[in-house]
């Protein structure tokens, strides 16, 4: 048995693979039951991906048409064969149910013939390739009988994966290996998923060996985890193409001032954020001037920005501020009207790494005369404040993708803009408005050739540097902690075949790589 843990507290029985709030998603066991068409590796976003339930795929008409060749001889866990009809049905399910189509892919024509499924779109899906290819397949003969697929908890999940649900309690879920899996059967016979009450309980389980695989923030990881068994206790947290950083509501003065935002970027100590706030491993440092994480994003960085990093430079920050009409009254910064510049930074009370990050930023800002406060609040209230723009400054993240497009879209897409006070926002939490950025994003998504995409990406990088709509401080990670005491074959820096997080699709790829240590 393999023991997986997550610090998510008691779970309600919900095995719906499409719902990000289900127990199956929170703990990660959905990926042992349901499988994607292709297995894509976000640690190496430029790789084409491994054929999985799709034996191959072909894009044409500038990514407006996709032909999928469905793998033969695959059976669902109830013994029924998986066919192109099931694949087409799954895409139709996403098309007809917005709540399931969380990536908002604009599906149009969906047809099945023989062992092929053809998808047609009105616009280029270049930027949605990964989202489409990593779609899981569900059995039509079961799902067509479900009245409301967005609400059904799927009591008896049936997929093409190597495992079936054996038992469920609010704390523990067990999946067992089934017969008739289309690939070589995994060496792991059963997987126990335990939902621990909080981070501390999860870390204790890792340190004792009760949990062998997890994704949890460990503030002092050497003392409390890896040093307990240096030979076997490992962690690996590679960067992906998404960022964490300081967001402003750019509709609120004085945070509508690009020079002010640029000056703040010049004094934030990203080394301290990485080593103290993120414990030297969790969210990798991101100091590339474009905000694009490296090395994953290296191929996308425009030549003029390659190798350029942000360095702490208080003198340059002060010069930039005075050049933009700000003044200093003693050691306090004032805006052009003479009003002192203060910044209220908000954060959920339990998010220890973000709290430390913001305390560091607070100290950094004092060097340029800005008085900042760090206000801890209820997580639901904080989430609502992000949604409605009721904030001055906060730490937040972006989505990731196979290119920096998704990251930049989250930061500055005018098509996602909503004025302060309006909720149900999906990205552009800083309410940033810039027509050139919006146009560049549209160009990148719909370009007919690589040269046009490269030019649009360079434009986005220039706007990020010149306008600093948010300040990236860290790269997002797709890592995890794991033990090699009982199982070997885990991904790491030397063999980065998959991200190490147990709640991602690639968890199944990792499980299939594992072999008994003895």
XYZ file of C-alpha atoms in Angstrom:
518
model
C 0.000 0.000 0.000
C 1.057 3.580 -0.740
C 0.036 6.191 1.854
C -0.876 9.632 0.521
C -1.866 12.543 2.749
C -3.289 16.014 2.316
C -4.016 18.631 5.038
C -7.618 19.256 3.980
C -9.685 18.193 6.999
C -12.809 15.976 6.959
C -14.207 15.335 3.474
C -17.752 14.832 2.228
C -18.144 11.885 -0.110
C -18.011 13.362 -3.565
C -16.231 11.498 -6.355
C -17.203 13.799 -9.229
C -13.963 14.103 -11.241
C -14.917 17.413 -12.858
C -15.522 19.330 -9.617
C -12.461 20.996 -8.105
C -14.188 21.045 -4.702
C -14.859 17.287 -4.545
C -13.037 14.934 -2.175
C -11.691 13.169 -5.257
C -10.040 16.432 -6.327
C -8.938 17.597 -2.865
C -7.135 14.334 -2.108
C -6.115 13.472 -5.683
C -7.617 9.997 -6.036
C -9.725 11.024 -9.044
C -6.594 10.596 -11.188
C -6.261 6.935 -10.217
C -9.797 6.241 -11.478
C -10.137 8.613 -14.451
C -7.508 9.178 -17.137
C -6.710 11.976 -19.623
C -6.370 11.829 -23.377
C -2.738 12.942 -23.056
C -0.353 13.206 -20.119
C 1.323 16.617 -20.168
C 4.189 17.664 -17.915
C 3.952 21.215 -16.556
C 7.574 21.024 -15.367
C 8.549 20.845 -19.049
C 5.692 22.747 -20.713
C 7.274 22.659 -24.167
C 7.179 18.860 -24.375
C 4.359 17.538 -26.595
C 2.976 15.161 -23.986
C 2.568 11.393 -23.764
C -0.260 9.737 -25.689
C -2.630 8.227 -23.135
C -6.293 7.525 -23.945
C -5.620 9.236 -27.263
C -3.067 7.293 -29.329
C -2.357 10.458 -31.320
C -3.789 13.871 -32.155
C -3.573 16.271 -35.076
C -4.304 20.009 -35.050
C -5.075 21.901 -38.272
C -6.615 25.148 -39.568
C -4.588 27.251 -37.106
C -5.732 25.158 -34.148
C -9.408 25.422 -35.064
C -9.674 21.702 -35.779
C -8.482 18.744 -33.711
C -8.653 15.090 -34.741
C -8.117 12.626 -31.892
C -7.366 8.971 -32.581
C -8.765 7.033 -29.632
C -6.680 4.191 -28.218
C -7.956 0.659 -28.901
C -8.534 -2.069 -26.310
C -9.215 0.206 -23.348
C -11.962 -0.843 -20.954
C -13.718 0.961 -18.153
C -13.550 -0.617 -14.725
C -17.045 -2.103 -15.223
C -15.750 -4.072 -18.217
C -17.355 -1.939 -20.926
C -15.046 -0.854 -23.780
C -14.059 2.782 -24.087
C -14.793 4.113 -27.589
C -14.732 7.324 -29.568
C -18.388 7.719 -28.565
C -17.323 8.063 -24.936
C -14.716 10.682 -25.832
C -17.177 12.685 -27.928
C -19.802 12.392 -25.192
C -17.339 13.725 -22.609
C -16.572 16.797 -24.702
C -20.301 17.310 -25.249
C -20.792 17.125 -21.495
C -18.275 19.943 -21.029
C -19.817 21.973 -23.839
C -23.314 21.725 -22.355
C -22.389 22.232 -18.693
C -20.553 25.447 -17.850
C -19.993 24.295 -14.279
C -17.933 21.348 -15.565
C -16.078 23.329 -18.239
C -13.916 25.167 -15.710
C -11.398 26.230 -18.384
C -14.201 27.790 -20.456
C -13.015 26.104 -23.652
C -15.406 27.234 -26.447
C -16.349 23.818 -27.872
C -18.439 23.969 -31.040
C -18.546 20.917 -33.352
C -18.016 17.466 -31.835
C -18.277 14.337 -33.975
C -17.194 10.696 -33.668
C -16.499 8.280 -36.518
C -14.786 4.943 -36.096
C -11.908 5.405 -33.668
C -11.616 9.153 -34.253
C -13.166 12.218 -32.635
C -13.109 15.561 -34.440
C -13.465 18.867 -32.600
C -14.152 22.113 -34.417
C -13.797 25.631 -33.001
C -14.644 29.139 -34.215
C -11.275 30.515 -33.104
C -7.715 29.292 -32.650
C -7.219 27.063 -29.604
C -3.434 27.415 -29.562
C -3.501 28.628 -25.960
C -6.022 25.943 -24.922
C -4.175 22.918 -26.308
C -3.161 21.562 -22.918
C -6.612 22.101 -21.413
C -8.250 20.162 -24.247
C -5.718 17.340 -24.468
C -5.706 16.682 -20.732
C -9.485 16.175 -20.661
C -10.466 13.019 -18.802
C -12.897 10.530 -20.376
C -16.061 9.332 -18.621
C -18.325 6.445 -19.716
C -21.330 7.574 -21.750
C -23.422 4.577 -20.677
C -23.272 5.796 -17.071
C -23.143 9.576 -17.347
C -26.031 9.882 -19.798
C -28.314 8.634 -17.012
C -27.158 11.316 -14.545
C -29.758 14.056 -14.136
C -27.394 16.879 -13.151
C -23.716 16.020 -13.742
C -22.574 19.240 -12.055
C -24.223 18.253 -8.766
C -24.055 14.453 -8.752
C -21.527 13.071 -6.245
C -20.883 9.912 -8.368
C -21.268 7.319 -5.624
C -19.636 4.542 -7.663
C -17.016 6.126 -9.941
C -16.194 4.172 -13.110
C -13.203 5.154 -15.234
C -10.426 3.692 -17.352
C -7.763 4.055 -14.649
C -6.065 1.152 -12.850
C -7.921 1.641 -9.557
C -11.473 1.567 -8.226
C -12.901 3.076 -5.054
C -12.760 0.531 -2.227
C -13.891 2.562 0.791
C -14.666 6.109 1.883
C -14.753 7.853 5.253
C -14.416 11.599 5.909
C -10.778 10.996 6.936
C -9.646 8.069 4.786
C -10.222 6.901 1.224
C -8.804 3.671 -0.182
C -8.565 2.762 -3.875
C -7.678 -0.770 -4.999
C -6.080 -2.088 -8.159
C -8.544 -3.591 -10.631
C -8.240 -6.283 -13.282
C -8.162 -5.507 -16.989
C -6.211 -2.254 -17.012
C -4.941 -1.446 -20.523
C -1.350 -0.721 -19.458
C 1.021 -2.793 -17.344
C -0.544 -3.061 -13.908
C 0.993 -0.779 -11.267
C 3.150 -2.329 -8.561
C 1.129 -0.403 -5.958
C -1.841 -2.633 -5.085
C -3.741 -0.148 -2.930
C -3.494 3.550 -2.118
C -4.708 5.033 1.145
C -5.561 8.757 1.024
C -5.721 10.353 4.466
C -7.103 13.848 4.966
C -5.287 15.310 7.968
C -6.823 18.129 9.987
C -4.193 20.761 9.183
C -0.617 21.383 8.038
C 0.891 20.444 11.397
C -0.848 17.077 11.466
C 0.185 16.409 7.871
C 3.831 17.266 8.567
C 3.840 15.023 11.646
C 2.512 12.166 9.498
C 5.288 12.706 6.955
C 7.938 12.813 9.677
C 6.678 9.586 11.265
C 6.329 7.777 7.939
C 2.549 7.422 8.286
C 2.254 9.512 5.106
C 4.640 8.805 2.224
C 3.512 11.461 -0.257
C 1.997 14.898 0.191
C 1.858 18.514 -0.900
C 2.106 20.729 2.177
C 4.043 23.801 3.257
C 6.693 22.948 5.898
C 8.211 26.140 7.396
C 11.335 24.480 8.848
C 11.518 21.489 6.559
C 15.016 20.250 7.439
C 14.496 20.119 11.189
C 10.978 18.721 11.154
C 11.072 16.530 8.062
C 14.092 15.684 5.909
C 16.574 15.399 8.782
C 14.361 12.748 10.396
C 15.456 10.343 7.664
C 17.856 12.056 5.222
C 18.263 8.884 3.189
C 14.564 8.529 2.377
C 12.639 11.744 3.111
C 12.721 13.932 0.017
C 11.032 16.999 -1.401
C 11.069 18.500 -4.869
C 9.320 21.740 -5.781
C 10.023 22.698 -9.426
C 8.763 25.969 -10.882
C 5.961 26.152 -13.410
C 4.678 28.963 -15.643
C 2.630 30.755 -13.008
C 3.572 33.302 -10.361
C 2.781 34.525 -6.871
C 3.299 38.144 -6.041
C 2.050 41.498 -4.819
C -1.157 42.747 -6.443
C -2.585 46.250 -6.164
C -6.033 47.527 -6.985
C -4.761 49.713 -9.818
C -8.043 51.684 -9.871
C -7.308 53.123 -6.434
C -4.942 56.081 -6.011
C -2.026 56.144 -5.590
C -1.735 52.518 -6.817
C -2.852 53.663 -10.279
C 0.672 55.102 -10.606
C 2.982 52.849 -12.634
C 6.156 54.616 -11.339
C 5.032 53.885 -7.766
C 4.479 50.226 -8.582
C 7.859 50.066 -10.346
C 9.597 51.661 -7.367
C 8.065 49.132 -5.001
C 9.340 46.320 -7.203
C 12.847 47.775 -6.888
C 12.868 47.478 -3.080
C 11.232 44.077 -2.559
C 13.809 41.568 -1.386
C 12.916 38.398 -3.258
C 15.767 36.464 -1.640
C 14.262 37.070 1.807
C 10.813 36.074 0.558
C 12.216 32.810 -0.792
C 14.465 31.941 2.149
C 12.210 33.119 4.973
C 8.639 33.296 3.728
C 8.874 30.240 1.481
C 11.355 28.317 3.673
C 13.985 28.131 0.920
C 12.115 25.662 -1.275
C 8.327 26.080 -1.513
C 7.705 28.809 -4.099
C 10.943 29.280 -6.095
C 12.364 32.808 -6.296
C 11.266 34.761 -9.351
C 13.387 37.802 -10.148
C 13.232 37.835 -13.957
C 12.305 41.378 -15.039
C 9.451 40.102 -17.215
C 7.974 38.102 -14.340
C 8.277 34.895 -16.383
C 9.572 32.053 -14.173
C 12.775 30.352 -15.233
C 13.940 27.870 -16.370
C 10.476 26.758 -17.515
C 9.879 30.087 -19.254
C 13.319 30.633 -20.791
C 12.196 29.910 -24.388
C 9.607 32.716 -24.215
C 11.702 35.571 -22.826
C 12.424 38.223 -25.463
C 16.138 38.574 -26.360
C 16.386 42.076 -24.896
C 15.268 40.804 -21.475
C 17.175 37.524 -21.250
C 19.385 37.349 -18.180
C 17.921 40.545 -16.703
C 16.899 40.276 -13.071
C 15.394 42.649 -10.525
C 17.841 43.720 -7.826
C 17.130 45.690 -4.658
C 17.992 49.335 -5.409
C 16.542 51.775 -2.874
C 18.292 54.827 -4.385
C 16.886 54.116 -7.850
C 13.420 53.610 -6.363
C 13.547 56.964 -4.575
C 14.755 58.723 -7.728
C 11.913 57.173 -9.704
C 9.369 58.371 -7.156
C 10.593 61.962 -7.014
C 10.703 62.010 -10.798
C 7.030 61.043 -10.859
C 5.854 63.842 -8.528
C 6.120 62.071 -5.184
C 7.968 63.871 -2.384
C 9.587 62.960 0.926
C 8.644 64.678 4.167
C 11.518 63.521 6.309
C 11.529 59.769 5.795
C 7.834 59.544 4.819
C 6.645 59.360 1.206
C 3.892 61.720 0.065
C 1.854 61.743 -3.124
C 1.549 64.831 -5.334
C -1.202 66.258 -3.089
C 0.946 65.940 0.021
C -0.927 62.942 1.393
C 1.238 60.269 3.094
C 1.454 57.020 1.130
C 0.242 54.071 3.183
C -0.566 50.519 2.111
C -2.948 48.070 3.766
C -1.858 44.507 2.951
C -4.472 41.792 3.558
C -3.995 38.027 3.960
C -5.959 35.020 5.292
C -5.006 34.483 8.931
C -3.814 30.883 8.475
C -1.558 31.376 5.451
C 1.788 31.437 7.232
C 4.032 31.792 4.170
C 2.007 34.662 2.707
C 1.976 36.369 6.124
C 5.773 36.201 6.332
C 6.097 37.362 2.715
C 3.982 40.427 3.452
C 5.862 41.215 6.672
C 9.065 41.234 4.604
C 7.451 43.504 1.998
C 6.190 45.779 4.783
C 9.769 46.221 6.033
C 11.045 46.719 2.481
C 8.499 49.486 1.834
C 9.623 51.419 4.894
C 12.908 52.052 3.043
C 11.049 54.299 0.590
C 8.826 55.951 3.194
C 5.688 53.849 2.756
C 3.924 52.835 5.963
C 2.366 49.414 5.407
C 0.237 47.230 7.659
C -0.434 43.493 7.410
C -4.062 42.747 8.265
C -5.018 39.108 8.816
C -8.616 38.219 8.032
C -11.049 35.350 7.613
C -10.303 33.426 4.420
C -13.855 33.731 3.048
C -13.825 37.477 3.645
C -10.423 37.760 1.976
C -11.605 35.761 -1.044
C -14.594 38.078 -1.381
C -12.353 41.149 -1.155
C -10.196 39.793 -4.001
C -13.322 39.115 -6.051
C -14.780 42.602 -5.619
C -11.515 44.580 -5.595
C -12.002 45.676 -1.991
C -8.290 45.804 -1.225
C -5.171 47.941 -1.632
C -2.481 45.258 -1.715
C -2.258 41.487 -1.252
C -0.362 38.379 -2.233
C -2.084 36.259 -4.899
C -1.247 33.869 -7.697
C -1.945 33.381 -11.396
C -2.987 30.380 -13.443
C -0.349 28.388 -15.269
C -0.182 27.068 -18.821
C 2.129 25.691 -21.458
C 3.222 29.279 -22.227
C 3.305 32.534 -20.186
C 0.037 33.543 -21.900
C -2.134 32.268 -19.033
C -0.041 34.108 -16.458
C -0.135 37.400 -18.353
C -3.822 36.988 -19.123
C -4.575 36.673 -15.412
C -2.643 39.871 -14.723
C -3.722 42.229 -17.514
C -6.525 40.969 -19.753
C -8.964 43.827 -20.323
C -11.595 41.315 -21.398
C -11.587 40.069 -17.796
C -11.798 43.550 -16.313
C -14.606 44.355 -13.905
C -14.823 47.655 -12.025
C -14.171 47.724 -8.314
C -17.261 46.512 -6.495
C -18.339 43.984 -9.103
C -17.741 40.321 -8.258
C -17.467 37.019 -10.108
C -14.164 38.110 -11.600
C -11.896 35.544 -13.241
C -8.412 36.998 -13.324
C -7.263 40.614 -13.600
C -7.853 40.975 -9.866
C -5.910 44.260 -9.960
C -8.466 45.849 -12.313
C -5.686 46.743 -14.745
C -6.799 48.425 -17.973
C -4.426 48.634 -20.903
C -5.731 48.311 -24.454
C -2.315 47.384 -25.845
C -2.020 44.464 -23.428
C -5.514 43.214 -24.239
C -4.784 43.409 -27.954
C -1.468 41.580 -27.543
C -3.182 38.781 -25.625
C -5.796 38.445 -28.371
C -3.070 38.445 -31.027
C -1.119 35.753 -29.210
C -4.189 33.541 -28.870
C -5.269 33.885 -32.495
C -1.982 34.356 -34.373
C -1.523 32.484 -37.633
C 2.217 31.946 -37.141
C 4.952 31.721 -34.521
C 6.480 35.072 -35.503
C 3.266 36.909 -34.644
C 3.020 35.091 -31.324
C 6.647 35.923 -30.501
C 6.033 39.614 -31.233
C 2.878 39.659 -29.098
C 4.702 37.951 -26.213
C 7.480 40.564 -26.399
C 4.850 43.326 -26.213
C 3.341 41.751 -23.092
C 6.779 41.564 -21.474
C 7.440 45.249 -22.185
C 4.088 46.242 -20.664
C 4.805 44.106 -17.606
C 8.122 45.905 -17.099
C 6.873 49.431 -17.914
C 3.537 49.262 -16.081
C 4.200 46.657 -13.341
C 0.475 45.852 -12.923
C 1.504 43.313 -10.261
C 4.889 42.398 -8.825
C 5.899 38.745 -9.216
C 8.013 37.572 -6.301
C 7.834 33.786 -6.590
C 7.152 31.102 -9.139
C 4.291 28.732 -8.522
C 5.367 25.175 -7.897
C 4.069 21.726 -8.689
C 6.051 19.904 -6.058
C 5.637 17.479 -3.239
C 7.208 15.598 -0.360
C 7.757 11.858 -0.672
C 9.553 8.948 0.967
C 11.778 6.484 -0.889
C 11.772 4.037 2.040
C 9.094 1.750 0.580
C 8.773 3.021 -3.004
C 11.311 4.217 -5.580
C 10.861 5.809 -9.001
C 9.785 9.295 -7.917
C 10.432 12.312 -10.167
C 13.221 14.681 -9.160
C 15.637 17.226 -10.590
C 17.596 14.466 -12.351
C 14.471 12.843 -13.806
C 11.731 15.489 -14.072
C 9.246 13.280 -15.927
C 6.297 14.697 -13.946
C 5.492 17.285 -11.281
C 5.622 15.755 -7.800
C 2.226 16.897 -6.554
C -0.207 14.070 -5.651
C -3.321 16.026 -6.651
C -2.331 16.629 -10.293
C -3.157 14.397 -13.277
C 0.457 13.282 -13.435
C 0.034 11.547 -10.078
C -1.069 8.476 -12.039
C 2.082 8.606 -14.173
C 4.135 8.702 -10.969
C 2.225 5.784 -9.439
C 2.896 3.735 -12.569
C 6.628 4.506 -12.200
C 6.825 3.361 -8.575
C 8.510 0.113 -7.648
C 8.983 -1.536 -4.242
C 12.214 -0.400 -2.604
C 13.030 -3.909 -1.417
